[in-house]
PDB file of C-alpha atoms in Angstrom:
ATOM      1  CA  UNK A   1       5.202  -1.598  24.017  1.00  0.00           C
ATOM      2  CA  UNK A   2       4.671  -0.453  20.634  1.00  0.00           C
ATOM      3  CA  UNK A   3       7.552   2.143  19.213  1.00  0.00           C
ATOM      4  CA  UNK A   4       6.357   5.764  18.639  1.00  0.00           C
ATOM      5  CA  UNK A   5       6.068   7.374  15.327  1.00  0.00           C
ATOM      6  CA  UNK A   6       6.417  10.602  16.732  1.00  0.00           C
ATOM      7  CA  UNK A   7       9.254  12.217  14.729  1.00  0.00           C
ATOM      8  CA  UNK A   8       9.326   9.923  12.009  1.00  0.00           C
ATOM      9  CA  UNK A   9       8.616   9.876   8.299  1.00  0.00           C
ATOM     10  CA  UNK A  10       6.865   7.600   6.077  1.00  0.00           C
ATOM     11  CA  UNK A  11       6.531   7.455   2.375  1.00  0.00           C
ATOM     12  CA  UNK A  12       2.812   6.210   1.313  1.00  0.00           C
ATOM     13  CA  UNK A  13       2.810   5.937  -2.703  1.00  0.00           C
ATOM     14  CA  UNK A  14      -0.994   6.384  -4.042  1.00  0.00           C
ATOM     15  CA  UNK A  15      -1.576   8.318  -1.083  1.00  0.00           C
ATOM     16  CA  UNK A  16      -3.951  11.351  -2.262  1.00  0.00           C
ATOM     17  CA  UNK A  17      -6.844   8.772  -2.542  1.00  0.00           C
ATOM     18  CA  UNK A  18      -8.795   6.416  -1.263  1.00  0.00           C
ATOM     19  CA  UNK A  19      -6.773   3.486   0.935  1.00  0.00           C
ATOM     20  CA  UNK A  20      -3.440   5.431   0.612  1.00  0.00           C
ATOM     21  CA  UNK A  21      -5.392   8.282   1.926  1.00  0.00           C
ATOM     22  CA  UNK A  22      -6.777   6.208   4.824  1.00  0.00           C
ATOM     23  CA  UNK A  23      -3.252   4.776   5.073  1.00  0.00           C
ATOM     24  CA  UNK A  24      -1.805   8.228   5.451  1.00  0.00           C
ATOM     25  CA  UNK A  25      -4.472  10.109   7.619  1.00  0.00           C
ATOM     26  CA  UNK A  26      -3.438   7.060   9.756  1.00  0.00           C
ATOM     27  CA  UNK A  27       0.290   7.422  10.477  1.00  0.00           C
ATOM     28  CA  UNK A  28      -0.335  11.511  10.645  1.00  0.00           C
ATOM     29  CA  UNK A  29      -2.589  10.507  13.371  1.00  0.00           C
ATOM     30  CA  UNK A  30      -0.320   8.396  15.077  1.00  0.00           C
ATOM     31  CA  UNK A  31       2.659  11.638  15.083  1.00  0.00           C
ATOM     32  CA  UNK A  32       4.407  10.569  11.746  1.00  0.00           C
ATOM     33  CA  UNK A  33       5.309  12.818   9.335  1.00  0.00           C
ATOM     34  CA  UNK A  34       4.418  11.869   6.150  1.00  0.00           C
ATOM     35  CA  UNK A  35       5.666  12.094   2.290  1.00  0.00           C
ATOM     36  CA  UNK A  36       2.018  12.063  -0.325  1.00  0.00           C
ATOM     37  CA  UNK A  37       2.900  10.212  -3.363  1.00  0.00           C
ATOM     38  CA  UNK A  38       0.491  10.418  -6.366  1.00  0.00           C
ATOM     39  CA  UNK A  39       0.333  10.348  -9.651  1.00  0.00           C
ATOM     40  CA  UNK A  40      -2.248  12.843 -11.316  1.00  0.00           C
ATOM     41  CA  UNK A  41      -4.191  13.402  -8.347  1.00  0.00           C
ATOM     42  CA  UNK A  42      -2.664  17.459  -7.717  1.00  0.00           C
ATOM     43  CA  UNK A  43      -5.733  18.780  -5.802  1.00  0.00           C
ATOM     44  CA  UNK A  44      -6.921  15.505  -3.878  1.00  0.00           C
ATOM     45  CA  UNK A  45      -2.788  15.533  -2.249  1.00  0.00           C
ATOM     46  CA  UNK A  46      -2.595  19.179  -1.880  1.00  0.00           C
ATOM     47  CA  UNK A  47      -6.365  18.992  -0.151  1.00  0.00           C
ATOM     48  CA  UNK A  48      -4.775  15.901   1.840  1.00  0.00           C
ATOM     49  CA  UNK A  49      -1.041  17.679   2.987  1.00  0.00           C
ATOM     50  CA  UNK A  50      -3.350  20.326   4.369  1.00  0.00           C
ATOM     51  CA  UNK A  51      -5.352  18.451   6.429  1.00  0.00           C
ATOM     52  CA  UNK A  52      -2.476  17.089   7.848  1.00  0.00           C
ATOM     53  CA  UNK A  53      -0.520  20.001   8.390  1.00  0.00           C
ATOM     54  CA  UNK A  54      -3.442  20.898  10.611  1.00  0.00           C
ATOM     55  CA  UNK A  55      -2.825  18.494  12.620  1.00  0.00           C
ATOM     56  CA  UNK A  56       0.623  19.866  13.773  1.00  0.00           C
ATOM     57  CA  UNK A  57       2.142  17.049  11.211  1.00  0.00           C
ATOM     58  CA  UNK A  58       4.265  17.826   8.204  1.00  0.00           C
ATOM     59  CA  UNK A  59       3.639  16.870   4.896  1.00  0.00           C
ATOM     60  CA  UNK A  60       5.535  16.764   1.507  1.00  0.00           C
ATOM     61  CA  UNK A  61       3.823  16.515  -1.999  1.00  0.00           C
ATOM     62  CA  UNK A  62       5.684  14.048  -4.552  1.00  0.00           C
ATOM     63  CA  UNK A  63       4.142  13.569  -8.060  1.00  0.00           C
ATOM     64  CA  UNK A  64       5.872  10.653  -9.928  1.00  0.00           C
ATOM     65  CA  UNK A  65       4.458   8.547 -12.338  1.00  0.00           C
ATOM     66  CA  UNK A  66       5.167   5.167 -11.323  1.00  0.00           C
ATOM     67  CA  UNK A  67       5.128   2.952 -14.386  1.00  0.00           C
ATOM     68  CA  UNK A  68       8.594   5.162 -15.267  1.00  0.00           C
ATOM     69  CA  UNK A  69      11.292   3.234 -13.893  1.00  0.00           C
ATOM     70  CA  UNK A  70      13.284   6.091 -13.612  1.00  0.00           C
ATOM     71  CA  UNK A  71      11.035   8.209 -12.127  1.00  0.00           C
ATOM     72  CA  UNK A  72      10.224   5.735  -9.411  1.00  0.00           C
ATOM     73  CA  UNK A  73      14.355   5.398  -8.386  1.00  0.00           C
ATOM     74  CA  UNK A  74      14.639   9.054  -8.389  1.00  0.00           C
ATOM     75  CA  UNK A  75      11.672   9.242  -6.158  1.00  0.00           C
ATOM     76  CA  UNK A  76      13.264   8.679  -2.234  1.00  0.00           C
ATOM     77  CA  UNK A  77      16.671  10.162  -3.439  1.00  0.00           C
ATOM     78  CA  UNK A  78      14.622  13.612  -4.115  1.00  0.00           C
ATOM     79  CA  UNK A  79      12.328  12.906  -0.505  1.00  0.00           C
ATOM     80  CA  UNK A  80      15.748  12.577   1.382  1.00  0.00           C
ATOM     81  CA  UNK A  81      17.054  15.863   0.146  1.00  0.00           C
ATOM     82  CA  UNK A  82      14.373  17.208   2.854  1.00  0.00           C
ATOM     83  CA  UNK A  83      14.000  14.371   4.833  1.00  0.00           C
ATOM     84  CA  UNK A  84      14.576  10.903   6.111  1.00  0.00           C
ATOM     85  CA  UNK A  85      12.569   7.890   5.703  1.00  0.00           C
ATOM     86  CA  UNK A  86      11.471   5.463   8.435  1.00  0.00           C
ATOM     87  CA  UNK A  87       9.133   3.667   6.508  1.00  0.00           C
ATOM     88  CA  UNK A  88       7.309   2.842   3.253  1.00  0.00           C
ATOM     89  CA  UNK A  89       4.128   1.865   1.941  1.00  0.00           C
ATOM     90  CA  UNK A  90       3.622   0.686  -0.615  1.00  0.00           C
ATOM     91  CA  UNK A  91      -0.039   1.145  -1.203  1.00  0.00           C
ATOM     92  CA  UNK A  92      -0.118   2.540  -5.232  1.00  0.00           C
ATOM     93  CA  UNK A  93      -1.919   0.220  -7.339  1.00  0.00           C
ATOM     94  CA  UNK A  94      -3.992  -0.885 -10.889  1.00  0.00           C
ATOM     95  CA  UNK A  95      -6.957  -2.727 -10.041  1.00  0.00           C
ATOM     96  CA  UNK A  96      -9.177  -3.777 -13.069  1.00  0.00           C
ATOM     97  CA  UNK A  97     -11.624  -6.261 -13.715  1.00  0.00           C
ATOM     98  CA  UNK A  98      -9.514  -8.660 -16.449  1.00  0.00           C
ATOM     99  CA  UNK A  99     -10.250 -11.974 -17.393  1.00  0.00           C
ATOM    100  CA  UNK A 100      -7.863 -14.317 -19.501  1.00  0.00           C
ATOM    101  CA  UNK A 101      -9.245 -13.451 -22.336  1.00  0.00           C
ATOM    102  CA  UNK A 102      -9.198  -9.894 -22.199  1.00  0.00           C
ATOM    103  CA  UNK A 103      -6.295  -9.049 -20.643  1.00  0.00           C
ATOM    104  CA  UNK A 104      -3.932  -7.660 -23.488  1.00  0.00           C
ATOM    105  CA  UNK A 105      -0.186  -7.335 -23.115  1.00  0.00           C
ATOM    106  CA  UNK A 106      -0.069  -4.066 -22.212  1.00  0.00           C
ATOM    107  CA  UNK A 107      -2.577  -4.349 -19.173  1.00  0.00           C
ATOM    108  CA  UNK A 108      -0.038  -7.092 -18.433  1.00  0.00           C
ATOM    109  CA  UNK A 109       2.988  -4.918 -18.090  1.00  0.00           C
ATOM    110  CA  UNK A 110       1.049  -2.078 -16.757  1.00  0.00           C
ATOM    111  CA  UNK A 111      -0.323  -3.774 -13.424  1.00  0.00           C
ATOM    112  CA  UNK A 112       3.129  -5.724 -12.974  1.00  0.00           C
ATOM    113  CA  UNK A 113       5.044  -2.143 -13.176  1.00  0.00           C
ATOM    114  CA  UNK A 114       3.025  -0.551 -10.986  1.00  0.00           C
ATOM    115  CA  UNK A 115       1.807  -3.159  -8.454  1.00  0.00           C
ATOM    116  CA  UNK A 116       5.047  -5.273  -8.331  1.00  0.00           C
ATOM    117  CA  UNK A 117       7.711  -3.872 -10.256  1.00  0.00           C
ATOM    118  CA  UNK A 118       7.090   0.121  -8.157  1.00  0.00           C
ATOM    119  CA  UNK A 119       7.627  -2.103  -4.701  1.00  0.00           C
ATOM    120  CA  UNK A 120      10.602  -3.962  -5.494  1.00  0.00           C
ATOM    121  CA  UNK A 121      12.891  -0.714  -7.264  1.00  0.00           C
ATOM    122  CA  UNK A 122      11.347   1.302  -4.087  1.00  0.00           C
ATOM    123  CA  UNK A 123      12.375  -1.139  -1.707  1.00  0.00           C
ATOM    124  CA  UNK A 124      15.944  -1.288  -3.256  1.00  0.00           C
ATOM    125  CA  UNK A 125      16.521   2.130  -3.119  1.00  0.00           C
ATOM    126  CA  UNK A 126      14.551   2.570   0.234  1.00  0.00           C
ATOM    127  CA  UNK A 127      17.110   0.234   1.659  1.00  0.00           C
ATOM    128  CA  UNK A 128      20.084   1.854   1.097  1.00  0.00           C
ATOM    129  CA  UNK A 129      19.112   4.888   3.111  1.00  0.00           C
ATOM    130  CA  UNK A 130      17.422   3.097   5.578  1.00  0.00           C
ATOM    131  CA  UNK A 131      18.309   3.260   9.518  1.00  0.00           C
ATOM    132  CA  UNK A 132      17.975  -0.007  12.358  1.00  0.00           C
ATOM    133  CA  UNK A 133      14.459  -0.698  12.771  1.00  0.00           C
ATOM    134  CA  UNK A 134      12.979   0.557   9.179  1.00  0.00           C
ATOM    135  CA  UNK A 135       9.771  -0.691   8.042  1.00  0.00           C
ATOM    136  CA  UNK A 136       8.385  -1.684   4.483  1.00  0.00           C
ATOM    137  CA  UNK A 137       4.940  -2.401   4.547  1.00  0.00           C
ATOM    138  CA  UNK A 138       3.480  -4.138   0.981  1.00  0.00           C
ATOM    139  CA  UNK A 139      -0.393  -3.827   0.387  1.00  0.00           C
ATOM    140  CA  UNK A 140      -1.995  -6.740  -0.717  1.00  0.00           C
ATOM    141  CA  UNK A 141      -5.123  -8.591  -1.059  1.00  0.00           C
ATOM    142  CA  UNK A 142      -6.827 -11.849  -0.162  1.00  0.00           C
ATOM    143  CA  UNK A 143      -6.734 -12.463  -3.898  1.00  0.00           C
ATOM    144  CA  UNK A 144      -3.397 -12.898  -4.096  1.00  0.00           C
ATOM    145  CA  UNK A 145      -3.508 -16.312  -1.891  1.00  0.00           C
ATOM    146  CA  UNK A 146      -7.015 -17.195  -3.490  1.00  0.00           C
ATOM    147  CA  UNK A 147      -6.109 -16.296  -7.230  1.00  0.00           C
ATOM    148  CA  UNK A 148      -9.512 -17.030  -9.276  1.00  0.00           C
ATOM    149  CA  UNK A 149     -10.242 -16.325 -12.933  1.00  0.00           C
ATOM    150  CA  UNK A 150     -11.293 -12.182 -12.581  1.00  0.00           C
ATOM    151  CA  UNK A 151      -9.151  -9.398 -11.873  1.00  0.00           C
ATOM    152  CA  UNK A 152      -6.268 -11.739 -13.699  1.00  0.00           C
ATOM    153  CA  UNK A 153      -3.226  -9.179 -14.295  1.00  0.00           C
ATOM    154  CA  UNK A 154      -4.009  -7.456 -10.916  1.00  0.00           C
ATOM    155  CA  UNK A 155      -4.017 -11.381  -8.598  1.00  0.00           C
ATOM    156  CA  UNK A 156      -1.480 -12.642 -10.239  1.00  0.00           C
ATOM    157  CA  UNK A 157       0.995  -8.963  -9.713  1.00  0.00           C
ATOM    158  CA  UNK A 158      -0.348  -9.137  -6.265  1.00  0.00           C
ATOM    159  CA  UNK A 159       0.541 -12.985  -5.366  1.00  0.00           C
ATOM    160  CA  UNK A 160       3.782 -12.137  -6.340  1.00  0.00           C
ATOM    161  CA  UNK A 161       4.150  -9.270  -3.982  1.00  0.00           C
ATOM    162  CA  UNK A 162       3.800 -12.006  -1.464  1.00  0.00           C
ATOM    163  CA  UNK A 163       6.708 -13.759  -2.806  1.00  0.00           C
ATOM    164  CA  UNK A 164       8.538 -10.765  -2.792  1.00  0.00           C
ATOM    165  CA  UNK A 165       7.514  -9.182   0.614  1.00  0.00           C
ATOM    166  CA  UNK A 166       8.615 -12.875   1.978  1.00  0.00           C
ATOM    167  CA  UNK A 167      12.279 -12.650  -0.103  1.00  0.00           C
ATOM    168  CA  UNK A 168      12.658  -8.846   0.883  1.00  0.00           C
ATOM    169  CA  UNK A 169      12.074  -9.891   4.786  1.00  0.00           C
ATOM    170  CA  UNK A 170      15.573 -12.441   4.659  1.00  0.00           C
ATOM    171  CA  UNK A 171      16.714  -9.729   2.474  1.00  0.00           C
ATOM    172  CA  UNK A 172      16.821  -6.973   4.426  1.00  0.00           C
ATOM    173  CA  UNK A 173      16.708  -8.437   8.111  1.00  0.00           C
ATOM    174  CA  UNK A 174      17.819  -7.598  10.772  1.00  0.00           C
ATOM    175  CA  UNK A 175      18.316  -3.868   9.979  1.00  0.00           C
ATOM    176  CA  UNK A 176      14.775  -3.672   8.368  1.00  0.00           C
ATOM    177  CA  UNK A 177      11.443  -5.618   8.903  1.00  0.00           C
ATOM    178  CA  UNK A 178       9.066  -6.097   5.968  1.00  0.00           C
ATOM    179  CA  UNK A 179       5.434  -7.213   6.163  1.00  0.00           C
ATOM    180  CA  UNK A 180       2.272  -7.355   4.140  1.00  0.00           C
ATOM    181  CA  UNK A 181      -1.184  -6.170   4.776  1.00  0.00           C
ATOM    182  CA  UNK A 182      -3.833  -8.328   2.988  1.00  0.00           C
ATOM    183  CA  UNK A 183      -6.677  -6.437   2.213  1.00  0.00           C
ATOM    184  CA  UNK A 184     -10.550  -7.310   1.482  1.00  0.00           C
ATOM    185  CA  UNK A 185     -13.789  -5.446   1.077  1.00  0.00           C
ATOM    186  CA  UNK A 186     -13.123  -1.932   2.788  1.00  0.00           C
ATOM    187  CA  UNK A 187     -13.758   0.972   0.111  1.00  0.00           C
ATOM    188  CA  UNK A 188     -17.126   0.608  -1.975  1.00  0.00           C
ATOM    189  CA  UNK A 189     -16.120   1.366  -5.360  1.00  0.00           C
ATOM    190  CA  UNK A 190     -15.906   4.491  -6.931  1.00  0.00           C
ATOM    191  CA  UNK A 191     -19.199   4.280  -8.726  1.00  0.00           C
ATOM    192  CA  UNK A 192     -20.785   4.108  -5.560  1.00  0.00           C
ATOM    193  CA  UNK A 193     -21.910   0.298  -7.141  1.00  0.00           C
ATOM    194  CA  UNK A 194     -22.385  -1.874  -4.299  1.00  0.00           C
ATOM    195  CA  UNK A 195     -23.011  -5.528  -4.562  1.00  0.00           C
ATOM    196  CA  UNK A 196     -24.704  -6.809  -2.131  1.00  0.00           C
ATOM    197  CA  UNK A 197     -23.467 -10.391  -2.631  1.00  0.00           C
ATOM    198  CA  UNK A 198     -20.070  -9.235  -1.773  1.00  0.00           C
ATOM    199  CA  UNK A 199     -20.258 -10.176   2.487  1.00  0.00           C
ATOM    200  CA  UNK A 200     -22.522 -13.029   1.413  1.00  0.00           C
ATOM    201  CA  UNK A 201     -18.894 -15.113   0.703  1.00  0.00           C
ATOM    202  CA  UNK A 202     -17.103 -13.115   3.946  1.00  0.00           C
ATOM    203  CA  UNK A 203     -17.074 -15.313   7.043  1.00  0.00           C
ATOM    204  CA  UNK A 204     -17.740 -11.913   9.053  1.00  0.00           C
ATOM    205  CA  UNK A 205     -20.404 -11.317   7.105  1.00  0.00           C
ATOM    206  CA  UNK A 206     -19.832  -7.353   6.949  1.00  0.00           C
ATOM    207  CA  UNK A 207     -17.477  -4.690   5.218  1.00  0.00           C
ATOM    208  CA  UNK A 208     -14.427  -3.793   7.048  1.00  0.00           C
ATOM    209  CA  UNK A 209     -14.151  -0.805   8.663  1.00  0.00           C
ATOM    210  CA  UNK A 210     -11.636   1.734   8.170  1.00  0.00           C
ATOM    211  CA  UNK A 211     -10.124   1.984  12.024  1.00  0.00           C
ATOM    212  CA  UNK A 212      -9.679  -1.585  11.642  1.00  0.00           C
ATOM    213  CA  UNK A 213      -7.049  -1.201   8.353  1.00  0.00           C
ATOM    214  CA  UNK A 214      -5.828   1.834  10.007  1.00  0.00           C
ATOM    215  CA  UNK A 215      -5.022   0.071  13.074  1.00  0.00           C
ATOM    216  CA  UNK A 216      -3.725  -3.241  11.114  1.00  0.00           C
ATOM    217  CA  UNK A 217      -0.976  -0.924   9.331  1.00  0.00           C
ATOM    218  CA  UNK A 218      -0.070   0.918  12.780  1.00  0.00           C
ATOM    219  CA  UNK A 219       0.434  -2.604  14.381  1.00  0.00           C
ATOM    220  CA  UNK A 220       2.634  -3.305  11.399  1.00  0.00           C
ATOM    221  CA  UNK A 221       4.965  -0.012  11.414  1.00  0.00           C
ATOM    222  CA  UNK A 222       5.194  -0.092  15.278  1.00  0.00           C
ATOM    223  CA  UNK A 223       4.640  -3.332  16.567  1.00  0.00           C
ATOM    224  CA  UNK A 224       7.507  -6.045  17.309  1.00  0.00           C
ATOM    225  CA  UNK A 225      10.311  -5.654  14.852  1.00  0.00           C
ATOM    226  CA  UNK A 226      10.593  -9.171  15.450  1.00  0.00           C
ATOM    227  CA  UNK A 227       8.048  -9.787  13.073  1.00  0.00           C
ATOM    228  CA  UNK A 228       8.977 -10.177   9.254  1.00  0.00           C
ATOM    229  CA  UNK A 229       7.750 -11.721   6.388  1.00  0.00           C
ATOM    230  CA  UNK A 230       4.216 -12.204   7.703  1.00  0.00           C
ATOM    231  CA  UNK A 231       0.856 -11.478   5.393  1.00  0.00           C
ATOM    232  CA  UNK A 232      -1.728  -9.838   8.180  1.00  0.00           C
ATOM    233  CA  UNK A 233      -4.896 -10.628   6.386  1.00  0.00           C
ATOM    234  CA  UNK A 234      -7.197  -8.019   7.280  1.00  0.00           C
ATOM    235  CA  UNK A 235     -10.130  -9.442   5.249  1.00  0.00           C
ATOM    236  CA  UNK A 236     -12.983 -10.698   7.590  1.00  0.00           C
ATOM    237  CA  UNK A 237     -11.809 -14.538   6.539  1.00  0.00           C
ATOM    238  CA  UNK A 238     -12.491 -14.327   2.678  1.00  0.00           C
ATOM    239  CA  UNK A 239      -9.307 -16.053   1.970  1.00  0.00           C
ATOM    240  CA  UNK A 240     -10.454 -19.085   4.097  1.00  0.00           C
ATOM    241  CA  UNK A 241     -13.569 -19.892   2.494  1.00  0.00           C
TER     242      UNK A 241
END
């Protein structure tokens, strides 16, 4: 039997849009109570901690920009003042379209402080206030096992999130269980661009659909804690092929 959120807080970072806002409607619907992290998205979390709060659920607002170091340790020490934390996502992420050749030093650093250096320093401190049966829960992608020439700063930040999610899992065991959750096409982008050649490569042939990463990261907060280290691809195959 899966264990009940009911009661129980989590802590989604990049949670006033897009996947952390799927991520978050999610575990409010499931009877968490939930902490919004977000950068400069004020209305979008504010719109977000209201929809949830009418669902009987409650809700905190956090800003925090992530790529501080120190504003990303402070960030569960100031959450605990009003509550605990059960679990974290961590769902906050750069995602740009760099090749080799174009990728500069600073998009370097930038996607490796927010998309693997955020996760590790949250994880740290996460840990240290954590109770028996805590969950982390890393978001990835199917790039990050199929690294190819595009998105170059962004795969390569990502495949080592694997590495890490798989060291924080000995880590942190047996108190706390710590998982990834692989993602692949499931949010058209925010141009409203779609390319049509995108499920031509997917073994499923379709888009995923949002009850189906919704339900992937429930399994993962709630399911056996028995399960750590494992990368739940969630990607209709498009790492296989």
């Amino acid at each position: 039997m899966n264990e009940s959120l009911n009661g129980k807080t989590i802590l989604i970072t990049g949670a006033a849009r897009r996947l952390g806002r799927l991520f978050t409607l999610g575990c409010a619907r499931a009877g968490a109570d939930v902490v919004i992290h977000h950068g400069h998205s004020d209305v979008e979390a504010e719109s977000l901690r209201h929809e949830i709060a009418e669902m009987g659920r409650q809700a905190w607002v956090i800003k925090a920009d992530l790529s501080d170091s120190n504003q990303t340790r402070e960030l569960i020490p100031q959450i605990n003042k009003s509550t605990p934390l059960h679990a974290l996502v961590n769902s906050a992420a750069i995602f740009e379209p760099l090749s080799l050749e174009k990728t500069s030093i600073k998009d370097w650093e930038r996607h490796l402080a927010i998309n693997l250096t955020t996760p590790f320093l949250l994880s740290q401190v996460f840990a240290k206030q954590a109770g028996d049966g805590a969950r982390i829960v890393n978001i990835l992608d199917w790039r990050a096992l199929r690294p190819g020439a595009d998105h170059v700063p962004y795969t390569i930040s990502k495949s080592a999130l694997v590495a890490l999610t798989k060291s924080l899992a000995v880590a942190l065991a047996p108190n706390i269980s710590v998982n990834g959750l692989a993602l692949g096409a499931v949010l058209p982008p925010t141009d409203g661009n779609i390319n049509p050649e995108i499920t031509k490569s997917i073994p499923a042939k379709r888009w995923s659909k949002e009850y189906e990463v919704e339900e992937a990261l429930l399994f993962l907060l709630t399911g056996p804690a028995y399960i750590t280290g494992e990368i739940l691809h969630v990607d209709g195959g498009r790492h296989l092929v």
